[in-house]
mmCIF file of C-alpha atoms in Angstrom:
data_model
loop_
_atom_site.group_PDB
_atom_site.id
_atom_site.type_symbol
_atom_site.label_atom_id
_atom_site.label_comp_id
_atom_site.label_asym_id
_atom_site.label_seq_id
_atom_site.Cartn_x
_atom_site.Cartn_y
_atom_site.Cartn_z
ATOM 1 C CA VAL A 30 -71.296 4.877 -23.023
ATOM 2 C CA GLY A 31 -69.874 5.679 -19.612
ATOM 3 C CA THR A 32 -69.160 2.016 -18.816
ATOM 4 C CA PHE A 33 -67.461 1.326 -22.134
ATOM 5 C CA SER A 34 -65.508 4.588 -21.861
ATOM 6 C CA PHE A 35 -64.231 3.658 -18.407
ATOM 7 C CA LEU A 36 -63.199 0.156 -19.519
ATOM 8 C CA SER A 37 -61.370 1.602 -22.521
ATOM 9 C CA ALA A 38 -59.612 4.201 -20.393
ATOM 10 C CA LEU A 39 -58.677 1.528 -17.852
ATOM 11 C CA ALA A 40 -57.122 -0.607 -20.599
ATOM 12 C CA MET A 41 -55.107 2.372 -21.827
ATOM 13 C CA ALA A 42 -53.853 3.150 -18.313
ATOM 14 C CA LEU A 43 -53.034 -0.525 -17.682
ATOM 15 C CA ASP A 44 -50.933 -0.677 -20.832
ATOM 16 C CA TRP A 45 -49.051 2.438 -19.756
ATOM 17 C CA GLY A 46 -48.577 1.050 -16.261
ATOM 18 C CA VAL A 47 -46.910 -2.195 -17.325
ATOM 19 C CA ARG A 48 -44.584 -0.613 -19.855
ATOM 20 C CA PRO A 49 -40.888 -0.610 -18.971
ATOM 21 C CA GLY A 50 -39.438 2.808 -18.227
ATOM 22 C CA ARG A 51 -42.366 5.004 -17.209
ATOM 23 C CA ALA A 52 -40.064 7.973 -16.667
ATOM 24 C CA GLY A 53 -41.527 11.081 -18.245
ATOM 25 C CA LEU A 54 -45.043 9.628 -18.599
ATOM 26 C CA PRO A 55 -47.977 11.264 -16.734
ATOM 27 C CA PRO A 56 -49.159 9.739 -13.428
ATOM 28 C CA LEU A 57 -51.583 6.870 -13.948
ATOM 29 C CA PRO A 58 -54.600 8.554 -12.241
ATOM 30 C CA LEU A 59 -54.177 11.594 -14.488
ATOM 31 C CA ALA A 60 -53.815 9.410 -17.576
ATOM 32 C CA LEU A 61 -56.933 7.445 -16.611
ATOM 33 C CA GLY A 62 -58.958 10.658 -16.243
ATOM 34 C CA VAL A 63 -57.782 12.084 -19.562
ATOM 35 C CA PHE A 64 -58.476 8.830 -21.389
ATOM 36 C CA PHE A 65 -61.942 8.572 -19.814
ATOM 37 C CA VAL A 66 -62.918 12.056 -20.967
ATOM 38 C CA ALA A 67 -61.531 11.424 -24.463
ATOM 39 C CA PHE A 68 -63.348 8.100 -24.856
ATOM 40 C CA THR A 69 -66.606 9.517 -23.472
ATOM 41 C CA ILE A 70 -66.623 12.368 -25.986
ATOM 42 C CA THR A 71 -65.602 10.128 -28.889
ATOM 43 C CA MET A 72 -68.060 7.348 -28.109
ATOM 44 C CA GLY A 73 -70.909 9.704 -27.293
ATOM 45 C CA SER A 74 -70.583 11.666 -30.521
ATOM 46 C CA ALA A 75 -70.176 8.444 -32.534
ATOM 47 C CA VAL A 76 -73.327 6.879 -31.070
ATOM 48 C CA TRP A 77 -75.314 10.068 -31.690
ATOM 49 C CA LEU A 78 -74.131 10.265 -35.303
ATOM 50 C CA ALA A 79 -74.678 6.542 -35.917
ATOM 51 C CA SER A 80 -78.236 6.724 -34.574
ATOM 52 C CA SER A 81 -78.945 9.699 -36.832
ATOM 53 C CA LEU A 82 -77.848 7.628 -39.840
ATOM 54 C CA ARG A 83 -79.333 4.291 -38.724
ATOM 55 C CA LEU A 84 -75.867 2.770 -38.535
ATOM 56 C CA PRO A 85 -74.706 0.227 -35.942
ATOM 57 C CA ALA A 86 -72.847 1.378 -32.877
ATOM 58 C CA PHE A 87 -73.010 -0.775 -29.752
ATOM 59 C CA LEU A 88 -74.579 -4.201 -30.091
ATOM 60 C CA LEU A 89 -76.338 -3.610 -26.774
ATOM 61 C CA LEU A 90 -78.177 -0.635 -28.308
ATOM 62 C CA SER A 91 -79.505 -2.611 -31.269
ATOM 63 C CA GLU A 92 -83.114 -3.671 -31.607
ATOM 64 C CA LEU A 93 -82.114 -7.328 -31.881
ATOM 65 C CA SER A 94 -83.308 -9.836 -29.314
ATOM 66 C CA GLY A 95 -80.903 -11.171 -26.709
ATOM 67 C CA ARG A 96 -80.446 -14.431 -28.595
ATOM 68 C CA GLN A 97 -79.725 -12.618 -31.851
ATOM 69 C CA ARG A 98 -77.190 -10.395 -30.143
ATOM 70 C CA TRP A 99 -75.326 -13.369 -28.675
ATOM 71 C CA ARG A 100 -75.399 -15.162 -32.010
ATOM 72 C CA ARG A 101 -73.886 -12.195 -33.802
ATOM 73 C CA TYR A 102 -71.324 -11.692 -31.051
ATOM 74 C CA PHE A 103 -70.123 -15.290 -31.292
ATOM 75 C CA VAL A 104 -70.004 -15.234 -35.098
ATOM 76 C CA TYR A 105 -68.499 -11.808 -35.728
ATOM 77 C CA GLY A 106 -66.671 -11.312 -32.429
ATOM 78 C CA ILE A 107 -65.214 -14.631 -31.368
ATOM 79 C CA GLY A 108 -65.372 -16.219 -34.825
ATOM 80 C CA GLY A 109 -63.912 -13.109 -36.435
ATOM 81 C CA GLY A 110 -61.086 -13.062 -33.889
ATOM 82 C CA LEU A 111 -60.170 -16.668 -34.574
ATOM 83 C CA LEU A 112 -60.204 -15.989 -38.321
ATOM 84 C CA ILE A 113 -57.893 -13.004 -37.896
ATOM 85 C CA TYR A 114 -55.583 -15.056 -35.678
ATOM 86 C CA LEU A 115 -55.344 -17.882 -38.198
ATOM 87 C CA THR A 116 -54.623 -15.551 -41.103
ATOM 88 C CA ASN A 117 -52.186 -13.537 -38.979
ATOM 89 C CA SER A 118 -50.404 -16.724 -37.971
ATOM 90 C CA ALA A 119 -49.942 -17.708 -41.597
ATOM 91 C CA LEU A 120 -48.160 -14.391 -42.143
ATOM 92 C CA TYR A 121 -46.207 -13.801 -38.934
ATOM 93 C CA LEU A 122 -45.511 -17.214 -37.413
ATOM 94 C CA THR A 123 -44.169 -18.735 -40.633
ATOM 95 C CA THR A 124 -41.428 -16.159 -41.131
ATOM 96 C CA GLU A 125 -38.383 -15.229 -39.126
ATOM 97 C CA SER A 126 -38.187 -11.820 -40.791
ATOM 98 C CA ALA A 127 -38.468 -9.213 -38.056
ATOM 99 C CA GLU A 128 -39.754 -6.412 -40.273
ATOM 100 C CA PHE A 129 -43.123 -8.143 -40.542
ATOM 101 C CA ARG A 130 -43.584 -8.252 -36.785
ATOM 102 C CA PRO A 131 -45.222 -5.366 -34.898
ATOM 103 C CA ALA A 132 -42.273 -3.196 -33.910
ATOM 104 C CA GLN A 133 -43.868 -1.707 -30.805
ATOM 105 C CA VAL A 134 -44.301 -5.038 -29.021
ATOM 106 C CA TYR A 135 -40.761 -6.411 -28.948
ATOM 107 C CA ASN A 136 -40.584 -5.954 -25.186
ATOM 108 C CA LEU A 137 -43.511 -8.268 -24.443
ATOM 109 C CA ASP A 138 -42.069 -10.804 -22.026
ATOM 110 C CA ASN A 139 -45.049 -11.806 -19.871
ATOM 111 C CA GLU A 140 -48.760 -12.498 -20.242
ATOM 112 C CA LEU A 141 -49.853 -9.287 -18.500
ATOM 113 C CA LYS A 142 -48.036 -7.124 -21.053
ATOM 114 C CA VAL A 143 -49.527 -9.153 -23.901
ATOM 115 C CA PHE A 144 -53.019 -8.767 -22.427
ATOM 116 C CA ALA A 145 -52.590 -5.038 -21.735
ATOM 117 C CA LEU A 146 -51.326 -4.204 -25.217
ATOM 118 C CA SER A 147 -53.964 -6.359 -26.924
ATOM 119 C CA ALA A 148 -56.786 -4.786 -24.897
ATOM 120 C CA ARG A 149 -55.506 -1.253 -25.417
ATOM 121 C CA ALA A 150 -55.098 -1.704 -29.163
ATOM 122 C CA ALA A 151 -58.504 -3.340 -29.592
ATOM 123 C CA LEU A 152 -60.476 -0.819 -27.544
ATOM 124 C CA SER A 153 -58.784 2.344 -28.790
ATOM 125 C CA GLU A 154 -58.459 1.389 -32.457
ATOM 126 C CA GLU A 155 -61.974 -0.010 -32.807
ATOM 127 C CA THR A 156 -63.340 3.126 -31.184
ATOM 128 C CA MET A 157 -61.483 5.387 -33.604
ATOM 129 C CA TYR A 158 -61.390 3.408 -36.855
ATOM 130 C CA ARG A 159 -64.799 1.746 -36.706
ATOM 131 C CA LEU A 160 -67.177 3.256 -34.123
ATOM 132 C CA PHE A 161 -66.220 6.865 -34.908
ATOM 133 C CA ALA A 162 -64.699 6.823 -38.399
ATOM 134 C CA ILE A 163 -67.390 4.878 -40.270
ATOM 135 C CA PRO A 164 -70.392 7.018 -39.170
ATOM 136 C CA PHE A 165 -68.305 10.181 -39.631
ATOM 137 C CA LEU A 166 -67.281 9.256 -43.177
ATOM 138 C CA VAL A 167 -70.864 8.306 -44.030
ATOM 139 C CA SER A 168 -72.075 11.652 -42.669
ATOM 140 C CA LEU A 169 -69.650 13.447 -44.996
ATOM 141 C CA GLY A 170 -71.039 11.549 -47.976
ATOM 142 C CA MET A 171 -74.635 12.225 -46.918
ATOM 143 C CA ARG A 172 -74.030 15.955 -47.125
ATOM 144 C CA PHE A 173 -74.151 15.592 -50.912
ATOM 145 C CA TYR A 174 -77.753 14.409 -50.417
ATOM 146 C CA GLY A 175 -78.580 17.538 -48.442
ATOM 147 C CA TRP A 176 -78.458 15.826 -45.042
ATOM 148 C CA ARG A 177 -77.172 17.888 -42.129
ATOM 149 C CA PRO A 178 -76.842 16.836 -38.498
ATOM 150 C CA ARG A 179 -78.909 18.856 -36.048
ATOM 151 C CA PHE A 180 -77.133 19.425 -32.770
ATOM 152 C CA GLY A 181 -79.016 19.453 -29.500
ATOM 153 C CA PHE A 182 -78.075 20.839 -26.126
ATOM 154 C CA ASP A 183 -77.468 17.473 -24.438
ATOM 155 C CA LEU A 184 -73.919 16.163 -24.631
ATOM 156 C CA LEU A 185 -75.080 12.549 -24.761
ATOM 157 C CA PRO A 186 -78.730 12.540 -25.823
ATOM 158 C CA THR A 187 -80.619 9.294 -25.444
ATOM 159 C CA LYS A 188 -82.389 9.758 -28.775
ATOM 160 C CA SER A 189 -81.249 11.075 -32.103
ATOM 161 C CA PRO A 190 -81.976 14.824 -32.328
ATOM 162 C CA THR A 191 -82.871 14.500 -36.021
ATOM 163 C CA GLU A 192 -85.128 12.239 -38.015
ATOM 164 C CA PRO A 193 -82.975 9.170 -38.777
ATOM 165 C CA VAL A 194 -82.128 8.512 -42.420
ATOM 166 C CA ARG A 195 -80.711 5.409 -44.030
ATOM 167 C CA PRO A 196 -77.644 6.058 -46.215
ATOM 168 C CA PRO A 197 -77.061 4.075 -49.428
ATOM 169 C CA ARG A 198 -75.359 0.751 -48.860
ATOM 170 C CA ILE A 199 -72.541 1.626 -51.258
ATOM 171 C CA MET A 200 -71.746 4.676 -49.124
ATOM 172 C CA VAL A 201 -71.463 2.554 -45.985
ATOM 173 C CA LEU A 202 -69.183 0.096 -47.790
ATOM 174 C CA ALA A 203 -67.038 2.992 -49.059
ATOM 175 C CA ALA A 204 -66.737 4.319 -45.505
ATOM 176 C CA MET A 205 -65.685 0.869 -44.281
ATOM 177 C CA LEU A 206 -63.100 0.717 -47.081
ATOM 178 C CA CYS A 207 -61.695 4.131 -46.161
ATOM 179 C CA SER A 208 -61.529 3.249 -42.464
ATOM 180 C CA ALA A 209 -59.642 0.053 -43.335
ATOM 181 C CA LEU A 210 -57.254 2.084 -45.494
ATOM 182 C CA LEU A 211 -56.565 4.487 -42.626
ATOM 183 C CA PHE A 212 -56.094 1.505 -40.325
ATOM 184 C CA GLY A 213 -53.581 0.003 -42.755
ATOM 185 C CA LEU A 214 -51.618 3.247 -43.086
ATOM 186 C CA ALA A 215 -51.373 3.457 -39.288
ATOM 187 C CA HIS A 216 -49.643 0.039 -39.218
ATOM 188 C CA ASN A 217 -46.626 0.842 -41.362
ATOM 189 C CA ASN A 218 -44.803 -2.411 -40.544
ATOM 190 C CA ASN A 219 -47.256 -4.238 -42.825
ATOM 191 C CA PRO A 220 -49.983 -1.918 -44.163
ATOM 192 C CA VAL A 221 -51.388 -4.354 -46.736
ATOM 193 C CA ALA A 222 -52.110 -7.053 -44.145
ATOM 194 C CA ALA A 223 -53.490 -4.452 -41.723
ATOM 195 C CA PHE A 224 -55.773 -3.137 -44.470
ATOM 196 C CA MET A 225 -57.170 -6.620 -45.081
ATOM 197 C CA PHE A 226 -57.715 -7.163 -41.370
ATOM 198 C CA GLY A 227 -59.339 -3.723 -41.213
ATOM 199 C CA LEU A 228 -61.914 -4.936 -43.724
ATOM 200 C CA LEU A 229 -62.648 -7.979 -41.560
ATOM 201 C CA LEU A 230 -62.974 -5.791 -38.484
ATOM 202 C CA GLY A 231 -65.198 -3.361 -40.367
ATOM 203 C CA ASN A 232 -67.485 -6.248 -41.284
ATOM 204 C CA SER A 233 -67.522 -7.384 -37.649
ATOM 205 C CA PHE A 234 -68.518 -3.875 -36.609
ATOM 206 C CA LEU A 235 -71.282 -3.456 -39.179
ATOM 207 C CA ARG A 236 -72.694 -6.916 -38.465
ATOM 208 C CA GLY A 237 -72.028 -7.284 -34.770
ATOM 209 C CA GLY A 238 -71.424 -3.821 -33.345
ATOM 210 C CA TRP A 239 -68.495 -2.326 -31.480
ATOM 211 C CA GLU A 240 -68.349 -5.176 -28.973
ATOM 212 C CA SER A 241 -67.829 -7.753 -31.723
ATOM 213 C CA ALA A 242 -65.139 -5.688 -33.447
ATOM 214 C CA VAL A 243 -63.277 -5.182 -30.159
ATOM 215 C CA THR A 244 -63.468 -8.882 -29.318
ATOM 216 C CA ALA A 245 -62.263 -9.924 -32.778
ATOM 217 C CA HIS A 246 -59.393 -7.426 -32.617
ATOM 218 C CA PHE A 247 -58.411 -8.465 -29.099
ATOM 219 C CA LEU A 248 -58.457 -12.205 -29.796
ATOM 220 C CA GLY A 249 -56.523 -11.807 -33.040
ATOM 221 C CA ASN A 250 -53.802 -9.768 -31.339
ATOM 222 C CA TYR A 251 -53.659 -11.694 -28.060
ATOM 223 C CA LEU A 252 -53.350 -15.162 -29.606
ATOM 224 C CA LEU A 253 -50.829 -13.931 -32.172
ATOM 225 C CA PHE A 254 -48.636 -12.092 -29.639
ATOM 226 C CA MET A 255 -48.702 -15.092 -27.296
ATOM 227 C CA GLY A 256 -47.429 -17.245 -30.147
ATOM 228 C CA ILE A 257 -44.694 -14.813 -31.196
ATOM 229 C CA TYR A 258 -43.335 -13.506 -27.915
ATOM 230 C CA LEU A 259 -44.018 -16.137 -25.240
#
């Protein structure tokens, strides 16, 4: 958790650092520290909740063999990213209409800015909308079955503090649907397309873990932004 939290915080700070006009923004070391704490708390609580509900979190924490992990990463991470790029390209690169293009990235004029924005978006959004949101939404549904999380004293326990339960598959799919809906609403330039991509990313997460979802998100954004802005 600490390693992934630091990488995510570093990507956030990098994106802030390469933005034009940093006047009024916090110093980079302070921003890095705040982001690290925020990601550590979010990821730690998400992993704890996911383990309590037998849901995926990090691919590295799964019981799969090394070969199975790599296979899933290539299929749902790299393959998912290429699929998102191709479908994105059909929407964005075939139209000159500016309202369909992500408004916040008009100032991308070099590869470093494209990389920084793509990494920041992938790491932060997959942490919130998939790693945290899906287990949290499932936990809300499981309360109707009488399930309650039992909190321990360790901030980041290595084992689930409660006997793991397996939620109904339909509940997990509903949580993925809701997370994709929230993801779509957050991208108001084209919420319908973002919702569809949120479903693909949710599938990448459930099948290949957080690492696969982040990779798919990053590749989809990076290749698309390179085609639009450079």
